[in-house]
Each structure stands twice: as C-alpha cells, then as structure tokens.
mmCIF file of C-alpha atoms in Angstrom:
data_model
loop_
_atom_site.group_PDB
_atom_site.id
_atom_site.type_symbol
_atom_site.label_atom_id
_atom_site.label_comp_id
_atom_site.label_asym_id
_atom_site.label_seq_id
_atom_site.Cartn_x
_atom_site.Cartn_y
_atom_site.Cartn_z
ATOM 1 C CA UNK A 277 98.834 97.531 47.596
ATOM 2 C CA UNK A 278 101.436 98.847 50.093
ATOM 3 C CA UNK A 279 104.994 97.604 49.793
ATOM 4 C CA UNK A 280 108.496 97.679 51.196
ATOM 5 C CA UNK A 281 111.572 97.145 48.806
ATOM 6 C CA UNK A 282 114.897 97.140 50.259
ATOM 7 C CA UNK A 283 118.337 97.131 48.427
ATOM 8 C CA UNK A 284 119.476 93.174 48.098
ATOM 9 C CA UNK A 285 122.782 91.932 50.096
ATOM 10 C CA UNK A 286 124.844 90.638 51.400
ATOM 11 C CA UNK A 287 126.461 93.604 51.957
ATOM 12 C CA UNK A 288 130.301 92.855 53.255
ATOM 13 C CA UNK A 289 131.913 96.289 54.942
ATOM 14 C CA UNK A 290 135.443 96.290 57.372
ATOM 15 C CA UNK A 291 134.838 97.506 60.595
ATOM 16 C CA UNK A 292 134.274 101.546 61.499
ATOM 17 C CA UNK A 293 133.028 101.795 57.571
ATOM 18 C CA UNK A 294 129.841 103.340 57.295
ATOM 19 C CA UNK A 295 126.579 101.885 56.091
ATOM 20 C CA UNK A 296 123.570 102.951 54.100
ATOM 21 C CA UNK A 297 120.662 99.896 53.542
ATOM 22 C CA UNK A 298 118.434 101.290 51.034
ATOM 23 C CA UNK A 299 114.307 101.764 51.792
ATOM 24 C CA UNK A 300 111.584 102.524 49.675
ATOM 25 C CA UNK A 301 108.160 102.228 50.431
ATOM 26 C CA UNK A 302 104.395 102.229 48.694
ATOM 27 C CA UNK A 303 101.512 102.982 50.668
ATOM 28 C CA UNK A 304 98.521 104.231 50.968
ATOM 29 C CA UNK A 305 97.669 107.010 53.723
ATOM 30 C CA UNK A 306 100.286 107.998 56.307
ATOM 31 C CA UNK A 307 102.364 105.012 57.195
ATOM 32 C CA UNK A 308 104.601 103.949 60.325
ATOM 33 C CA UNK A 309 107.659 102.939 59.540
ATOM 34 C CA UNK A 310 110.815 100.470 61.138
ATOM 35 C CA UNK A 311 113.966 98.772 61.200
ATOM 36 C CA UNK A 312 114.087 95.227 62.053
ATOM 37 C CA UNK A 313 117.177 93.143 63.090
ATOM 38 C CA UNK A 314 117.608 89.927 63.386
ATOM 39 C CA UNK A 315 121.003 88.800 64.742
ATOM 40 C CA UNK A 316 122.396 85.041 64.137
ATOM 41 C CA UNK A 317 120.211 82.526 66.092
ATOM 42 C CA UNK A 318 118.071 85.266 67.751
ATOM 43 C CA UNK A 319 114.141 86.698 66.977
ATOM 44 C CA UNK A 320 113.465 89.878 64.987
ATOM 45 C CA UNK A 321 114.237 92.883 67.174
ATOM 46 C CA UNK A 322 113.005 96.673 66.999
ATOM 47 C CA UNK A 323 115.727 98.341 65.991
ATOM 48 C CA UNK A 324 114.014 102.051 65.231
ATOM 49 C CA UNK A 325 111.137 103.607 64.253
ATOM 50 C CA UNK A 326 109.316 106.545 62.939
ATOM 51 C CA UNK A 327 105.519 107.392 62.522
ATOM 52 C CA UNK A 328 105.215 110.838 60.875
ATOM 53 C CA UNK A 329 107.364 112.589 57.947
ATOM 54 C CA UNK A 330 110.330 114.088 58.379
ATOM 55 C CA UNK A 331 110.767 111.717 62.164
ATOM 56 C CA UNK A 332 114.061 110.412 62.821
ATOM 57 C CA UNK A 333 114.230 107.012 64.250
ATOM 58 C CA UNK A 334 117.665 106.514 66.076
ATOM 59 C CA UNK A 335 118.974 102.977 68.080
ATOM 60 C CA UNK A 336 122.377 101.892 68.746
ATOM 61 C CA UNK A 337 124.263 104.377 66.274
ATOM 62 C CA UNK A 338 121.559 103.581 63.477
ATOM 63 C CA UNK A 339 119.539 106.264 61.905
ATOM 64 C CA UNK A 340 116.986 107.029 59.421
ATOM 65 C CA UNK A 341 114.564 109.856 58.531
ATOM 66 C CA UNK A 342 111.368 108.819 57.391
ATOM 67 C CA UNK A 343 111.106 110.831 53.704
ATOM 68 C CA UNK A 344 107.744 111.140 52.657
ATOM 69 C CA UNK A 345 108.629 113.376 49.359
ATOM 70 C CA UNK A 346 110.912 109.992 48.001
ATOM 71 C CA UNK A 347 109.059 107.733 50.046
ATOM 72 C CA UNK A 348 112.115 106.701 51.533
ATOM 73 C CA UNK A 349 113.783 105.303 54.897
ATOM 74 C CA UNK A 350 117.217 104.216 54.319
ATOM 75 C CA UNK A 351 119.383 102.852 57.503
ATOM 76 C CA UNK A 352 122.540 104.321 58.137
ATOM 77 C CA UNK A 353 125.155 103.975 60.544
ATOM 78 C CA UNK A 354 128.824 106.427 60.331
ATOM 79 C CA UNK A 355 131.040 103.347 61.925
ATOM 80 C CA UNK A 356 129.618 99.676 61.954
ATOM 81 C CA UNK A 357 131.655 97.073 64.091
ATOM 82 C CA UNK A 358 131.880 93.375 64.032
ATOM 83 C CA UNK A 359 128.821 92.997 66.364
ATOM 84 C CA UNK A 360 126.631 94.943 63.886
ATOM 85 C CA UNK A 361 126.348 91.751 61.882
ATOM 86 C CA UNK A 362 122.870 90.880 61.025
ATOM 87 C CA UNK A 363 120.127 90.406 58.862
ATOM 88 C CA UNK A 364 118.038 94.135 58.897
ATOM 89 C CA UNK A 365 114.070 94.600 57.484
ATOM 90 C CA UNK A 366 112.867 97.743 56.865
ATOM 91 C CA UNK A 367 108.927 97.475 57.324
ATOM 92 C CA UNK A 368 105.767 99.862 57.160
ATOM 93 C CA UNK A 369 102.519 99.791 59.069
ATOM 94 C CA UNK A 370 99.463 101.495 57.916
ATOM 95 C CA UNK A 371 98.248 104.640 59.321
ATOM 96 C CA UNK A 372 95.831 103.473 62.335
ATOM 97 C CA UNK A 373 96.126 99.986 62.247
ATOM 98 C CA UNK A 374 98.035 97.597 64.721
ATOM 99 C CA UNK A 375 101.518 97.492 64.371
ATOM 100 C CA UNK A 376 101.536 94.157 63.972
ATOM 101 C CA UNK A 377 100.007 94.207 60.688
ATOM 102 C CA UNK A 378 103.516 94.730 59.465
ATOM 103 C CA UNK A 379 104.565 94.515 56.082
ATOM 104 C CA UNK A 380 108.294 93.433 55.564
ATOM 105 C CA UNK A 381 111.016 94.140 52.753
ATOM 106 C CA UNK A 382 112.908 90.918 52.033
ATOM 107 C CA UNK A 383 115.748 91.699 54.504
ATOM 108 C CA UNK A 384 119.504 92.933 54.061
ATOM 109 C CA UNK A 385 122.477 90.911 55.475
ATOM 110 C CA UNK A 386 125.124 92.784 56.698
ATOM 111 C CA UNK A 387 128.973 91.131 57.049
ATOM 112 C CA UNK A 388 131.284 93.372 58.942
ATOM 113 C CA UNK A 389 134.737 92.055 59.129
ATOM 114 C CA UNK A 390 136.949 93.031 61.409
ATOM 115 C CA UNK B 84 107.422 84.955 80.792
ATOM 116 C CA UNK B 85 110.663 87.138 79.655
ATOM 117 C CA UNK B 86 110.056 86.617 76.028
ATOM 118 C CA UNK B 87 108.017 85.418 73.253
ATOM 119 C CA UNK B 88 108.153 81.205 73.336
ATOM 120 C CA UNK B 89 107.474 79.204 70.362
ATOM 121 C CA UNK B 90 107.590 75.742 70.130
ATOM 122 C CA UNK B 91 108.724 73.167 68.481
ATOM 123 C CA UNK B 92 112.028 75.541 67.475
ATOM 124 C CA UNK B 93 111.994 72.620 64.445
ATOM 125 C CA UNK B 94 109.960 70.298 62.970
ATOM 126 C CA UNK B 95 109.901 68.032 60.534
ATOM 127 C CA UNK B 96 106.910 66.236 58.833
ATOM 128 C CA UNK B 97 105.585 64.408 56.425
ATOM 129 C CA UNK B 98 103.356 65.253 53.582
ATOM 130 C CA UNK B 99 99.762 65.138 54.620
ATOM 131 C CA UNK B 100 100.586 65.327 58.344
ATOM 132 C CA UNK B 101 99.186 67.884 60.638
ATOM 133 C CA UNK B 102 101.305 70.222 62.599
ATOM 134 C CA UNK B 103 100.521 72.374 65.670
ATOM 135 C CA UNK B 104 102.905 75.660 66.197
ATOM 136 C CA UNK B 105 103.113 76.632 69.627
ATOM 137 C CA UNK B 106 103.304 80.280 71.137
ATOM 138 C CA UNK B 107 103.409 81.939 74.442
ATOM 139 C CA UNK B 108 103.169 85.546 74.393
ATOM 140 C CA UNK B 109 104.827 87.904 77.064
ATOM 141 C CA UNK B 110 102.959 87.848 80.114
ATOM 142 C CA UNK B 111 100.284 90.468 80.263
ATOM 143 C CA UNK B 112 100.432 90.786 76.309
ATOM 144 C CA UNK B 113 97.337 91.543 74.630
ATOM 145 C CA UNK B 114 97.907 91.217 71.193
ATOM 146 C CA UNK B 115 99.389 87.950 69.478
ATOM 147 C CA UNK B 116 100.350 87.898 66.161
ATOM 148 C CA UNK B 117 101.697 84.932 63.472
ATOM 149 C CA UNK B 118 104.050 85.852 60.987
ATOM 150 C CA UNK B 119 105.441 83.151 58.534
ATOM 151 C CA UNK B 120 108.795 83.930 56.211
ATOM 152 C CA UNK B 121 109.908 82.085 53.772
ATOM 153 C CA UNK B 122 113.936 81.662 52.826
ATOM 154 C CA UNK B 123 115.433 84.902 51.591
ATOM 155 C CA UNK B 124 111.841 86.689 51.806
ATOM 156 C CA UNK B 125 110.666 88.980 55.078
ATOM 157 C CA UNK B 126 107.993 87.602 57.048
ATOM 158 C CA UNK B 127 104.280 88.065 55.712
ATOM 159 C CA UNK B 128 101.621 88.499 58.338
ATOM 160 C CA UNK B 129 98.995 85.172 58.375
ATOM 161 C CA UNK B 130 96.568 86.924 61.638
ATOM 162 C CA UNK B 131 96.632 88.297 65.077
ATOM 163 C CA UNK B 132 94.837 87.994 68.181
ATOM 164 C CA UNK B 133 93.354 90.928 71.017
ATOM 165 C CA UNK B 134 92.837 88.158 74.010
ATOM 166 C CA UNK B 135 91.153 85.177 72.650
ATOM 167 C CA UNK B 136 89.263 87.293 69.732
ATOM 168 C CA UNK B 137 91.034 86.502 66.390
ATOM 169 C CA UNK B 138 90.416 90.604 65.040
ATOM 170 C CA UNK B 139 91.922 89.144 61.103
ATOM 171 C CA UNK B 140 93.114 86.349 59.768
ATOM 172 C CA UNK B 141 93.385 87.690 56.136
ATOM 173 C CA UNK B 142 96.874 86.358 55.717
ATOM 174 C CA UNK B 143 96.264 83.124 56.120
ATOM 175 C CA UNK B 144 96.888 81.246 52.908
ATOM 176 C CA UNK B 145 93.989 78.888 52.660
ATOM 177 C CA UNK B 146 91.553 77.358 54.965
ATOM 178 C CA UNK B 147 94.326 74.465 55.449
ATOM 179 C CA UNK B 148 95.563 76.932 58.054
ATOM 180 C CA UNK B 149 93.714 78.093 61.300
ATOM 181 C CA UNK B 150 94.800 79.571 64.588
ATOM 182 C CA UNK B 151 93.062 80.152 68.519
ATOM 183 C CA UNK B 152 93.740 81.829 71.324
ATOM 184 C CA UNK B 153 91.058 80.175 73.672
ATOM 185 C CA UNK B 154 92.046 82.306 76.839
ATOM 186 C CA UNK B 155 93.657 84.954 75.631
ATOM 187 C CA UNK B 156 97.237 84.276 76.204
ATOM 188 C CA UNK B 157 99.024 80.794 74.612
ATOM 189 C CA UNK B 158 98.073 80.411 70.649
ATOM 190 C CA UNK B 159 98.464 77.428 68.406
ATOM 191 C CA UNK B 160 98.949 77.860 64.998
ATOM 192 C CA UNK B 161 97.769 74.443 62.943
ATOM 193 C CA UNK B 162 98.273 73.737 59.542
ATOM 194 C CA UNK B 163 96.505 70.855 57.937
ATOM 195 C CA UNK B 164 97.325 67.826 55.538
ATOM 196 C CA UNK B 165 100.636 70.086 55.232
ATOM 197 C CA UNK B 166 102.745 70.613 51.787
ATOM 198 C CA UNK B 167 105.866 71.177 51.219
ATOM 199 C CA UNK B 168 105.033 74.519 49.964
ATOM 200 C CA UNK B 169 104.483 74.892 53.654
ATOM 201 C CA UNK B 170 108.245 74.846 54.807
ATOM 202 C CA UNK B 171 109.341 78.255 56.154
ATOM 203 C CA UNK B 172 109.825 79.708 59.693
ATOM 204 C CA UNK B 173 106.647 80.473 61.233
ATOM 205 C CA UNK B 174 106.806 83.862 63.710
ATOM 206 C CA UNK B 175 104.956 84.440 67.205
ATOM 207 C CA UNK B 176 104.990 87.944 68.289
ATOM 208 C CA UNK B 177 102.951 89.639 71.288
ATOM 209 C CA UNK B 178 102.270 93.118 72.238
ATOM 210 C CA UNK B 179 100.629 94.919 75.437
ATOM 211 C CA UNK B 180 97.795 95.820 73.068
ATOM 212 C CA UNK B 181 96.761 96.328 69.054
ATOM 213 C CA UNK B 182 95.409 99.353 67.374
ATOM 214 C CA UNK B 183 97.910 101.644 68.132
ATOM 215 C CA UNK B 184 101.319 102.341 66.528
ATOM 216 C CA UNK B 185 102.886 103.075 69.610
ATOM 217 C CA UNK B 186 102.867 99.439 70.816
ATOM 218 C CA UNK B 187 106.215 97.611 70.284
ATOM 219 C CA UNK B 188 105.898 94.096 69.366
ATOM 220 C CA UNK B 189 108.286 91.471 70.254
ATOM 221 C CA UNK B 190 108.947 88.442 68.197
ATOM 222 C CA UNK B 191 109.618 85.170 69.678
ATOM 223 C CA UNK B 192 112.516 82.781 67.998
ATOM 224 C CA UNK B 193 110.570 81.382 65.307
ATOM 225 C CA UNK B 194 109.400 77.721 64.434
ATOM 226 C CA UNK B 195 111.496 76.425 61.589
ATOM 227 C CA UNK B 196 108.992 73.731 59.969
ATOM 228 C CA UNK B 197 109.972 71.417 56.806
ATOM 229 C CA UNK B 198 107.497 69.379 55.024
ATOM 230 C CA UNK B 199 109.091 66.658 53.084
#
C-alpha cells in the first residue's frame, strides 16, 4: 500500500542554520504530495505542495521538489529562525482522489535555538 | 466560521463510556473529513463527508466507531463502549469540495480524548 516515511527527530539546529527533513514515499499511480506544520498549540497547517514530478512546492522560505526517479520530497529551508519551530508531516495523496484522503509520515520536530 | 471548530478540545472518560467528537467545518465547506493520530504517529484518515453523504468511511477502525453529517455542515464523530486503545487526538478538517487535488483542506485544533 502507499506510504510516507520521514527521517525521525527531534532535530535541534541554531538559528540561520539550514534544514533538510528527509521524505520518501510509496505509491501507486501519480501521487500529490505536501508539507504539513503544526506549530505548538495550533492545527495542522499547509505548508507546500506539489502534484506532478519535477513541481516545486515553496511557502515561507521552505522548499521541496517532488522527485519521482527517488521517490522523494525532502523539506528544506537555507536559514531557519526561532519561529520555525514545529512539528512538520510530509504526506501524499493519490492521483484523483480527494485530498483529504491523506496519508501522513509520523512527523519531524524541529528545535531552533536562538 | 473563521476556522475549523472541534469540540470538546479534551476529554476524559471512562472505559465503556460513549463519547461524541464535535466539528464545525468552515462555512461554505463541502467536504469534512476525521483524522485521528496517535502520540508520536501522523494522523491516519478514519472517513470524510461531501454535504451530509459519508463518500468512505474505510478508516474507521471497527464498527465501535461511526460518524454523520445530517445537513451537510456540523459532524459528530462517536465512538462506542470506548477503550483505552482509543486515546489519541481526533482531527476535523473541511474543504470547499472533495475529488480534486487542488482543494486545500484546513484542520481544526484537534480533540485530545483519554480513555482510562
């Protein structure tokens, strides 16, 4: 079945380092693909997105190119800051179907001390 | 409203007990959809809604679990003679309309049950 595995945290960075959450995927067809972030005491957000290979899904100083040849989607950002602090899901959808039928890696959270 | 609304934010109950999750979607929202996520896992989908039609429901665990939409905008989510295997956060989240990846969806806060 189709399958998101992210890279396990915490991950702990000081301010303007840069960041790379890892994203790998298994699916079936042509899948959508997304970031997810959930900041402390808030709901999941949108963070990005991209729905055809080679698409590069850009938010807030995040990127990430969806890579259909390593079935990849890994986050990355050239200078986090303090604020960037969160918990972030890297999720697929299949080809067609609702984007709510989402199906979520077990998250990444991110520490950036200032 | 401005945003997805779920209530109770917690809960706690006893073995046994029912419980009734609580969402209000963003007005004009078509599609409703539960999520529930366990500690240190990402959320798993449980069903979704387009109005009051429930279109699948394959994630629901067992038949301990149900949801409605009876006019197509608030949903309850109930869970039956609950187990603790039951505690997790439960997720609402509403778009302006399914079958198409070009519709954001918006999650509310989450419902944090425990069943002790």
């Amino acid at each position: 079945g189709n399958s998101v595995t992210q890279m396990e945290g915490p991950v702990t960075l000081s301010e303007e380092a840069f960041l790379t959450i890892n994203c790998t995927y298994t699916a079936t067809g042509y899948p959508s693909l997304f970031w997810y972030v959930q900041y402390p005491g808030e709901g999941l957000q949108l963070l990005l997105k991209a729905t055809k290979a080679d698409d590069k899904g850009s938010n807030k100083g995040f990127e990430a190119t969806y890579r259909k040849e390593t079935t990849s989607f890994h986050l990355e950002k050239g200078s986090v800051q303090v604020s960037d602090s969160a918990v972030y899901f890297c999720a697929l959808s299949e080809y067609g179907g609702s984007q709510g039928n989402l199906i979520f890696g077990k998250g990444t959270k991110l520490s950036v001390k200032p | 409203g401005a945003g997805v609304s779920q209530s109770p934010r917690y809960k706690v109950t006893k073995r046994g007990q029912d419980v009734a999750l609580r969402c209000d979607p963003i007005s004009g929202h078509v599609s409703l959809y539960w999520y529930r996520q366990a500690l240190g896992q990402g959320p798993e989908f449980l069903t979704y809604f387009n109005y009051e039609a429930q279109q699948d429901k394959s994630g629901l665990p067992n038949d301990r679990f149900s949801a409605e939409r009876p006019e197509g905008s608030i949903s309850t989510l109930t869970i039956q003679r609950t187990e603790q295997r039951d505690s997790a956060m439960y997720r609402c989240a509403s778009s302006l309309g399914g079958g198409s990846s070009g519709n954001t969806i918006y999650f509310g806060e989450g419902s944090w049950l425990t069943v002790v």
